[in-house]
PDB file of C-alpha atoms in Angstrom:
ATOM      1  CA  MET A  71      -4.804 108.852  -7.725  1.00 47.00           C
ATOM      2  CA  PRO A  72      -6.593 105.469  -8.074  1.00 47.00           C
ATOM      3  CA  ARG A  73      -6.209 102.955  -5.183  1.00 48.00           C
ATOM      4  CA  ARG A  74      -4.244  99.763  -6.049  1.00 49.00           C
ATOM      5  CA  THR A  75      -6.096  96.580  -5.102  1.00 46.00           C
ATOM      6  CA  THR A  76      -3.993  93.617  -3.789  1.00 47.00           C
ATOM      7  CA  THR A  77      -5.088  89.977  -3.357  1.00 47.00           C
ATOM      8  CA  ARG A  78      -3.940  88.071  -0.335  1.00 48.00           C
ATOM      9  CA  ARG A  79      -3.703  84.221  -0.110  1.00 48.00           C
ATOM     10  CA  THR A  80      -5.588  83.124   2.894  1.00 49.00           C
ATOM     11  CA  PRO A  81      -4.348  80.277   5.108  1.00 50.00           C
ATOM     12  CA  PHE A  82      -7.377  78.281   3.977  1.00 47.00           C
ATOM     13  CA  ALA A  83      -6.360  78.478   0.324  1.00 49.00           C
ATOM     14  CA  LEU A  84      -2.814  77.339   1.134  1.00 45.00           C
ATOM     15  CA  SER A  85      -4.164  74.400   3.118  1.00 52.00           C
ATOM     16  CA  THR A  86      -6.350  73.388   0.184  1.00 53.00           C
ATOM     17  CA  VAL A  87      -3.396  73.374  -2.193  1.00 47.00           C
ATOM     18  CA  ALA A  88      -1.268  71.339   0.217  1.00 50.00           C
ATOM     19  CA  LEU A  89      -4.055  68.794   0.683  1.00 51.00           C
ATOM     20  CA  SER A  90      -4.492  68.454  -3.082  1.00 56.00           C
ATOM     21  CA  LEU A  91      -0.775  67.774  -3.517  1.00 51.00           C
ATOM     22  CA  LEU A  92      -0.840  65.167  -0.761  1.00 49.00           C
ATOM     23  CA  LEU A  93      -3.782  63.358  -2.324  1.00 48.00           C
ATOM     24  CA  ALA A  94      -2.029  63.376  -5.698  1.00 51.00           C
ATOM     25  CA  ILE A  95       1.087  61.788  -4.161  1.00 48.00           C
ATOM     26  CA  LEU A  96      -0.969  59.120  -2.409  1.00 45.00           C
ATOM     27  CA  ALA A  97      -2.868  58.366  -5.616  1.00 47.00           C
ATOM     28  CA  CYS A  98       0.417  57.736  -7.420  1.00 47.00           C
ATOM     29  CA  THR A  99       1.473  55.196  -4.819  1.00 47.00           C
ATOM     30  CA  ALA A 100      -1.514  52.929  -5.346  1.00 46.00           C
ATOM     31  CA  ASN A 101       0.315  49.828  -4.026  1.00 47.00           C
ATOM     32  CA  ASP A 102       0.246  51.304  -0.566  1.00 45.00           C
ATOM     33  CA  THR A 103      -1.602  49.225   1.977  1.00 41.00           C
ATOM     34  CA  LEU A 104      -3.770  52.313   2.661  1.00 40.00           C
ATOM     35  CA  PHE A 105      -5.642  51.570  -0.595  1.00 40.00           C
ATOM     36  CA  ILE A 106      -5.051  47.845  -1.167  1.00 40.00           C
ATOM     37  CA  ARG A 107      -6.476  45.236   1.167  1.00 47.00           C
ATOM     38  CA  LEU A 108      -3.878  42.499   1.627  1.00 44.00           C
ATOM     39  CA  THR A 109      -4.936  38.865   1.959  1.00 48.00           C
ATOM     40  CA  ALA A 110      -2.838  36.321   3.832  1.00 47.00           C
ATOM     41  CA  THR A 111      -1.058  33.789   1.633  1.00 45.00           C
ATOM     42  CA  PRO A 112      -2.287  30.305   2.612  1.00 48.00           C
ATOM     43  CA  GLU A 113       0.407  28.026   4.036  1.00 44.00           C
ATOM     44  CA  PRO A 114       1.256  25.041   1.820  1.00 48.00           C
ATOM     45  CA  THR A 115       0.032  21.693   3.112  1.00 50.00           C
ATOM     46  CA  ILE A 116       1.779  18.381   2.521  1.00 52.00           C
ATOM     47  CA  THR A 117      -0.647  15.728   1.377  1.00 58.00           C
ATOM     48  CA  PRO A 118      -0.039  11.981   1.658  1.00 58.00           C
ATOM     49  CA  THR A 119       1.595  10.359  -1.371  1.00 58.00           C
ATOM     50  CA  PRO A 120      -0.955   8.257  -3.305  1.00 57.00           C
ATOM     51  CA  LEU A 121      -0.126   4.534  -3.293  1.00 60.00           C
ATOM     52  CA  SER A 122      -0.713   2.048  -6.061  1.00 61.00           C
ATOM     53  CA  LEU A 123       0.624  -0.987  -4.167  1.00 74.00           C
ATOM     54  CA  GLU A 124      -1.023  -3.390  -1.752  1.00 86.00           C
ATOM     55  CA  THR A 125      -0.513  -2.537   1.922  1.00 93.00           C
ATOM     56  CA  ARG A 126      -0.904  -4.664   5.046  1.00 93.00           C
ATOM     57  CA  PHE A 127      -3.542  -2.339   6.447  1.00 97.00           C
ATOM     58  CA  LYS A 128      -6.355  -0.379   4.838  1.00 96.00           C
ATOM     59  CA  VAL A 129      -8.005   2.824   6.008  1.00 96.00           C
ATOM     60  CA  GLY A 130     -10.536   1.835   8.658  1.00 97.00           C
ATOM     61  CA  ASP A 131      -8.526  -1.176   9.911  1.00 98.00           C
ATOM     62  CA  THR A 132      -7.137  -1.394  13.425  1.00 97.00           C
ATOM     63  CA  ALA A 133      -3.589  -2.375  14.380  1.00 98.00           C
ATOM     64  CA  ILE A 134      -1.450  -2.947  17.479  1.00 98.00           C
ATOM     65  CA  MET A 135       1.486  -0.646  18.193  1.00 97.00           C
ATOM     66  CA  VAL A 136       4.906  -2.312  18.486  1.00 97.00           C
ATOM     67  CA  GLY A 137       8.131  -0.857  19.904  1.00 95.00           C
ATOM     68  CA  VAL A 138      11.544  -1.982  21.072  1.00 93.00           C
ATOM     69  CA  SER A 139      10.072  -3.017  24.442  1.00 89.00           C
ATOM     70  CA  ASN A 140       6.754  -3.158  26.256  1.00 86.00           C
ATOM     71  CA  PHE A 141       7.630  -0.038  28.230  1.00 88.00           C
ATOM     72  CA  ALA A 142       9.304   2.448  25.866  1.00 88.00           C
ATOM     73  CA  GLY A 143       6.928   4.794  24.042  1.00 92.00           C
ATOM     74  CA  ILE A 144       6.864   4.902  20.239  1.00 94.00           C
ATOM     75  CA  ASN A 145       7.575   8.353  18.790  1.00 94.00           C
ATOM     76  CA  MET A 146       5.344   9.346  15.883  1.00 95.00           C
ATOM     77  CA  PRO A 147       6.132  12.367  13.665  1.00 94.00           C
ATOM     78  CA  PRO A 148       3.492  14.799  12.338  1.00 94.00           C
ATOM     79  CA  LEU A 149       4.313  13.936   8.695  1.00 94.00           C
ATOM     80  CA  PRO A 150       4.858  10.549   7.005  1.00 95.00           C
ATOM     81  CA  GLY A 151       8.534   9.704   7.437  1.00 93.00           C
ATOM     82  CA  PRO A 152      11.004   8.520  10.086  1.00 91.00           C
ATOM     83  CA  PHE A 153      11.003  10.070  13.544  1.00 88.00           C
ATOM     84  CA  ARG A 154      13.421  12.990  13.999  1.00 84.00           C
ATOM     85  CA  PRO A 155      14.108  14.264  17.528  1.00 83.00           C
ATOM     86  CA  GLY A 156      13.248  17.890  18.181  1.00 76.00           C
ATOM     87  CA  VAL A 157      10.630  18.190  15.429  1.00 77.00           C
ATOM     88  CA  SER A 158       7.540  20.073  16.568  1.00 72.00           C
ATOM     89  CA  GLY A 159       4.379  17.990  16.591  1.00 79.00           C
ATOM     90  CA  ASN A 160       5.883  14.603  17.515  1.00 87.00           C
ATOM     91  CA  VAL A 161       3.544  12.499  19.653  1.00 92.00           C
ATOM     92  CA  THR A 162       4.068   9.305  21.651  1.00 94.00           C
ATOM     93  CA  CYS A 163       2.069   6.077  21.619  1.00 96.00           C
ATOM     94  CA  PHE A 164       2.676   3.125  23.932  1.00 95.00           C
ATOM     95  CA  PRO A 165       3.247  -0.494  22.834  1.00 96.00           C
ATOM     96  CA  ASN A 166       0.238  -2.829  22.682  1.00 96.00           C
ATOM     97  CA  SER A 167      -2.122   0.120  22.079  1.00 97.00           C
ATOM     98  CA  LYS A 168      -4.925  -0.607  19.627  1.00 97.00           C
ATOM     99  CA  VAL A 169      -5.062   2.167  17.019  1.00 98.00           C
ATOM    100  CA  PRO A 170      -7.259   2.970  13.982  1.00 98.00           C
ATOM    101  CA  ILE A 171      -5.716   3.416  10.527  1.00 98.00           C
ATOM    102  CA  ILE A 172      -6.728   6.871   9.260  1.00 97.00           C
ATOM    103  CA  ASP A 173      -4.491   7.375   6.210  1.00 97.00           C
ATOM    104  CA  ILE A 174      -1.611   5.720   4.345  1.00 97.00           C
ATOM    105  CA  SER A 175       1.386   7.319   2.620  1.00 96.00           C
ATOM    106  CA  ARG A 176       4.964   7.033   1.491  1.00 95.00           C
ATOM    107  CA  ASN A 177       7.626   9.340   2.915  1.00 94.00           C
ATOM    108  CA  THR A 178       6.674  12.817   1.624  1.00 91.00           C
ATOM    109  CA  ALA A 179      10.240  14.140   2.063  1.00 91.00           C
ATOM    110  CA  ASP A 180      12.296  11.198   0.718  1.00 93.00           C
ATOM    111  CA  PRO A 181      11.062   9.352  -2.402  1.00 90.00           C
ATOM    112  CA  ASN A 182      13.794   6.720  -1.907  1.00 92.00           C
ATOM    113  CA  ASP A 183      12.310   5.588   1.409  1.00 93.00           C
ATOM    114  CA  GLU A 184      10.325   2.415   0.647  1.00 92.00           C
ATOM    115  CA  THR A 185       8.682   2.239   4.078  1.00 94.00           C
ATOM    116  CA  ILE A 186       4.898   2.569   4.241  1.00 96.00           C
ATOM    117  CA  TYR A 187       3.614   5.004   6.878  1.00 97.00           C
ATOM    118  CA  TYR A 188       0.190   4.976   8.502  1.00 98.00           C
ATOM    119  CA  LEU A 189      -1.610   7.860  10.158  1.00 98.00           C
ATOM    120  CA  VAL A 190      -3.013   6.562  13.455  1.00 98.00           C
ATOM    121  CA  GLU A 191      -4.684   7.994  16.542  1.00 96.00           C
ATOM    122  CA  CYS A 192      -3.228   7.179  19.981  1.00 95.00           C
ATOM    123  CA  PRO A 193      -4.970   9.321  21.325  1.00 91.00           C
ATOM    124  CA  MET A 194      -3.354  12.129  19.296  1.00 95.00           C
ATOM    125  CA  ARG A 195      -2.620  11.668  15.603  1.00 96.00           C
ATOM    126  CA  GLY A 196       0.818  10.807  14.263  1.00 96.00           C
ATOM    127  CA  TRP A 197       2.498   8.694  11.587  1.00 97.00           C
ATOM    128  CA  ALA A 198       3.747   5.185  12.402  1.00 97.00           C
ATOM    129  CA  ALA A 199       6.063   3.102  10.222  1.00 96.00           C
ATOM    130  CA  ASP A 200       4.817  -0.239   8.887  1.00 96.00           C
ATOM    131  CA  PHE A 201       7.130  -2.123  11.277  1.00 96.00           C
ATOM    132  CA  ASN A 202       5.560  -0.340  14.270  1.00 97.00           C
ATOM    133  CA  LEU A 203       2.148  -1.883  13.572  1.00 98.00           C
ATOM    134  CA  SER A 204       1.122  -5.521  14.004  1.00 97.00           C
ATOM    135  CA  ARG A 205      -1.890  -7.590  13.015  1.00 96.00           C
ATOM    136  CA  PHE A 206      -1.657  -9.434  16.338  1.00 97.00           C
ATOM    137  CA  ALA A 207      -2.045  -8.505  19.994  1.00 96.00           C
ATOM    138  CA  GLN A 208      -0.128  -9.715  23.023  1.00 95.00           C
ATOM    139  CA  TYR A 209      -1.525 -12.977  24.499  1.00 96.00           C
ATOM    140  CA  GLU A 210      -3.465 -13.780  21.328  1.00 96.00           C
ATOM    141  CA  SER A 211      -2.973 -17.001  19.349  1.00 97.00           C
ATOM    142  CA  ALA A 212      -1.648 -17.224  15.794  1.00 98.00           C
ATOM    143  CA  VAL A 213      -0.933 -20.003  13.299  1.00 98.00           C
ATOM    144  CA  VAL A 214       2.458 -20.602  11.680  1.00 98.00           C
ATOM    145  CA  LYS A 215       2.262 -20.127   7.902  1.00 96.00           C
ATOM    146  CA  SER A 216       5.662 -19.796   6.223  1.00 96.00           C
ATOM    147  CA  ALA A 217       6.020 -18.589   2.636  1.00 93.00           C
ATOM    148  CA  ASP A 218       7.337 -21.923   1.285  1.00 94.00           C
ATOM    149  CA  GLY A 219       5.480 -24.246   3.676  1.00 94.00           C
ATOM    150  CA  SER A 220       8.682 -25.590   5.235  1.00 94.00           C
ATOM    151  CA  GLY A 221       8.091 -24.061   8.666  1.00 96.00           C
ATOM    152  CA  ALA A 222       9.233 -20.838  10.281  1.00 97.00           C
ATOM    153  CA  LYS A 223      12.704 -20.168  11.637  1.00 97.00           C
ATOM    154  CA  MET A 224      12.966 -19.141  15.280  1.00 98.00           C
ATOM    155  CA  TRP A 225      15.511 -16.582  16.406  1.00 97.00           C
ATOM    156  CA  ARG A 226      17.333 -16.342  19.723  1.00 95.00           C
ATOM    157  CA  ASN A 227      16.683 -12.613  19.922  1.00 94.00           C
ATOM    158  CA  THR A 228      15.068  -9.805  17.925  1.00 96.00           C
ATOM    159  CA  ASP A 229      17.546  -9.938  15.049  1.00 96.00           C
ATOM    160  CA  ALA A 230      16.912 -12.008  11.924  1.00 95.00           C
ATOM    161  CA  SER A 231      20.510 -11.456  10.774  1.00 92.00           C
ATOM    162  CA  SER A 232      21.783 -13.628  13.651  1.00 91.00           C
ATOM    163  CA  ASP A 233      21.855 -17.430  13.809  1.00 92.00           C
ATOM    164  CA  PRO A 234      18.430 -19.085  14.203  1.00 96.00           C
ATOM    165  CA  LEU A 235      17.564 -21.734  16.792  1.00 97.00           C
ATOM    166  CA  PRO A 236      18.101 -25.382  15.750  1.00 96.00           C
ATOM    167  CA  GLU A 237      14.446 -26.318  15.198  1.00 97.00           C
ATOM    168  CA  VAL A 238      11.863 -24.678  12.953  1.00 97.00           C
ATOM    169  CA  CYS A 239       8.294 -24.112  14.054  1.00 97.00           C
ATOM    170  CA  PRO A 240       6.164 -26.277  11.728  1.00 97.00           C
ATOM    171  CA  ASP A 241       3.438 -24.854   9.514  1.00 97.00           C
ATOM    172  CA  GLY A 242      -0.013 -25.209  11.025  1.00 96.00           C
ATOM    173  CA  GLU A 243       1.277 -24.968  14.589  1.00 97.00           C
ATOM    174  CA  THR A 244      -0.797 -22.693  16.840  1.00 97.00           C
ATOM    175  CA  ILE A 245       1.385 -20.508  19.015  1.00 97.00           C
ATOM    176  CA  SER A 246       0.660 -18.126  21.901  1.00 97.00           C
ATOM    177  CA  ILE A 247       2.054 -14.601  21.535  1.00 97.00           C
ATOM    178  CA  GLN A 248       4.059 -13.567  24.591  1.00 97.00           C
ATOM    179  CA  THR A 249       5.472 -10.237  23.388  1.00 96.00           C
ATOM    180  CA  LEU A 250       5.810  -8.239  20.166  1.00 97.00           C
ATOM    181  CA  MET A 251       9.014  -6.272  19.593  1.00 96.00           C
ATOM    182  CA  ASN A 252      11.156  -4.416  17.106  1.00 96.00           C
ATOM    183  CA  ASN A 253      14.915  -4.751  16.775  1.00 96.00           C
ATOM    184  CA  PRO A 254      16.365  -2.323  19.383  1.00 93.00           C
ATOM    185  CA  ASN A 255      19.778  -2.298  17.692  1.00 93.00           C
ATOM    186  CA  ASN A 256      18.554  -1.506  14.192  1.00 91.00           C
ATOM    187  CA  PRO A 257      15.726   1.052  13.948  1.00 81.00           C
ATOM    188  CA  ARG A 258      15.338   0.348  10.219  1.00 80.00           C
ATOM    189  CA  ASP A 259      14.881  -3.419  10.619  1.00 91.00           C
ATOM    190  CA  PRO A 260      11.484  -3.956   8.901  1.00 93.00           C
ATOM    191  CA  ASN A 261      10.605  -7.075  10.920  1.00 96.00           C
ATOM    192  CA  ILE A 262       8.246  -7.485  13.845  1.00 97.00           C
ATOM    193  CA  TYR A 263       9.411 -10.203  16.246  1.00 98.00           C
ATOM    194  CA  ILE A 264       6.918 -12.411  18.089  1.00 97.00           C
ATOM    195  CA  GLN A 265       8.226 -14.120  21.223  1.00 97.00           C
ATOM    196  CA  THR A 266       6.739 -17.580  21.737  1.00 97.00           C
ATOM    197  CA  SER A 267       7.475 -21.243  22.489  1.00 97.00           C
ATOM    198  CA  CYS A 268       7.426 -23.847  19.734  1.00 97.00           C
ATOM    199  CA  ALA A 269       9.198 -27.122  18.893  1.00 95.00           C
ATOM    200  CA  GLY A 270      10.533 -27.381  22.444  1.00 95.00           C
ATOM    201  CA  GLN A 271      12.303 -24.029  22.369  1.00 97.00           C
ATOM    202  CA  THR A 272      11.555 -20.412  23.200  1.00 97.00           C
ATOM    203  CA  GLY A 273      12.531 -17.672  20.804  1.00 97.00           C
ATOM    204  CA  PHE A 274      11.189 -15.191  18.262  1.00 97.00           C
ATOM    205  CA  LEU A 275       9.183 -15.770  15.093  1.00 98.00           C
ATOM    206  CA  LEU A 276       8.726 -13.166  12.383  1.00 98.00           C
ATOM    207  CA  GLU A 277       5.221 -11.764  12.200  1.00 97.00           C
ATOM    208  CA  SER A 278       5.321 -12.335   8.441  1.00 96.00           C
ATOM    209  CA  ASP A 279       5.405 -16.113   9.134  1.00 97.00           C
ATOM    210  CA  LEU A 280       2.130 -16.025  11.059  1.00 97.00           C
ATOM    211  CA  ALA A 281      -1.542 -15.982  10.139  1.00 97.00           C
ATOM    212  CA  PRO A 282      -4.581 -15.246  12.340  1.00 95.00           C
ATOM    213  CA  ALA A 283      -5.908 -18.224  14.269  1.00 93.00           C
ATOM    214  CA  SER A 284      -9.348 -19.267  13.046  1.00 78.00           C
TER     215      SER A 284
END
């Protein structure tokens, strides 16, 4: 009687089949990170808003920092806009510091904010509002130059909405700058106040009523 021949599957053959099935499954899932190299998505950057208007300072100019006193530091945010407590990246600059103007922008988060913001270095970089930067330094001289030529009003304190002193400081008068300050009661007051003596009285002139002494 002839001998029946039987074929046995070896463990090697079974392993080969299993490996082939696994490779087929992996090939079907081609979006897997095993086959596709992922690239990091770049973080969006906020660029300064281009300006078409004339500004008090230009890139490359220098300015003097002004705050609500000669002792309180001025907080500068990392993006052009008003200071917000608790925001990462805020830096502090002290009054009367001389700083370079690096860039100029509007508020990148609020298009209704008409304030101009300047990127300065003191010694770290941050954005300062227009009313935190002066053309004049403490103890310098300046000349009174009012818009209509009638002389500049003097204020009893750092608030142009209050009553002025009785006498105006006449145009052409050279004054000595004692201090430069912002309005401590109104952080959005756009004026810079210059303390000085003129016309027999001591008070505050607006920086906008002054011109550099020749």
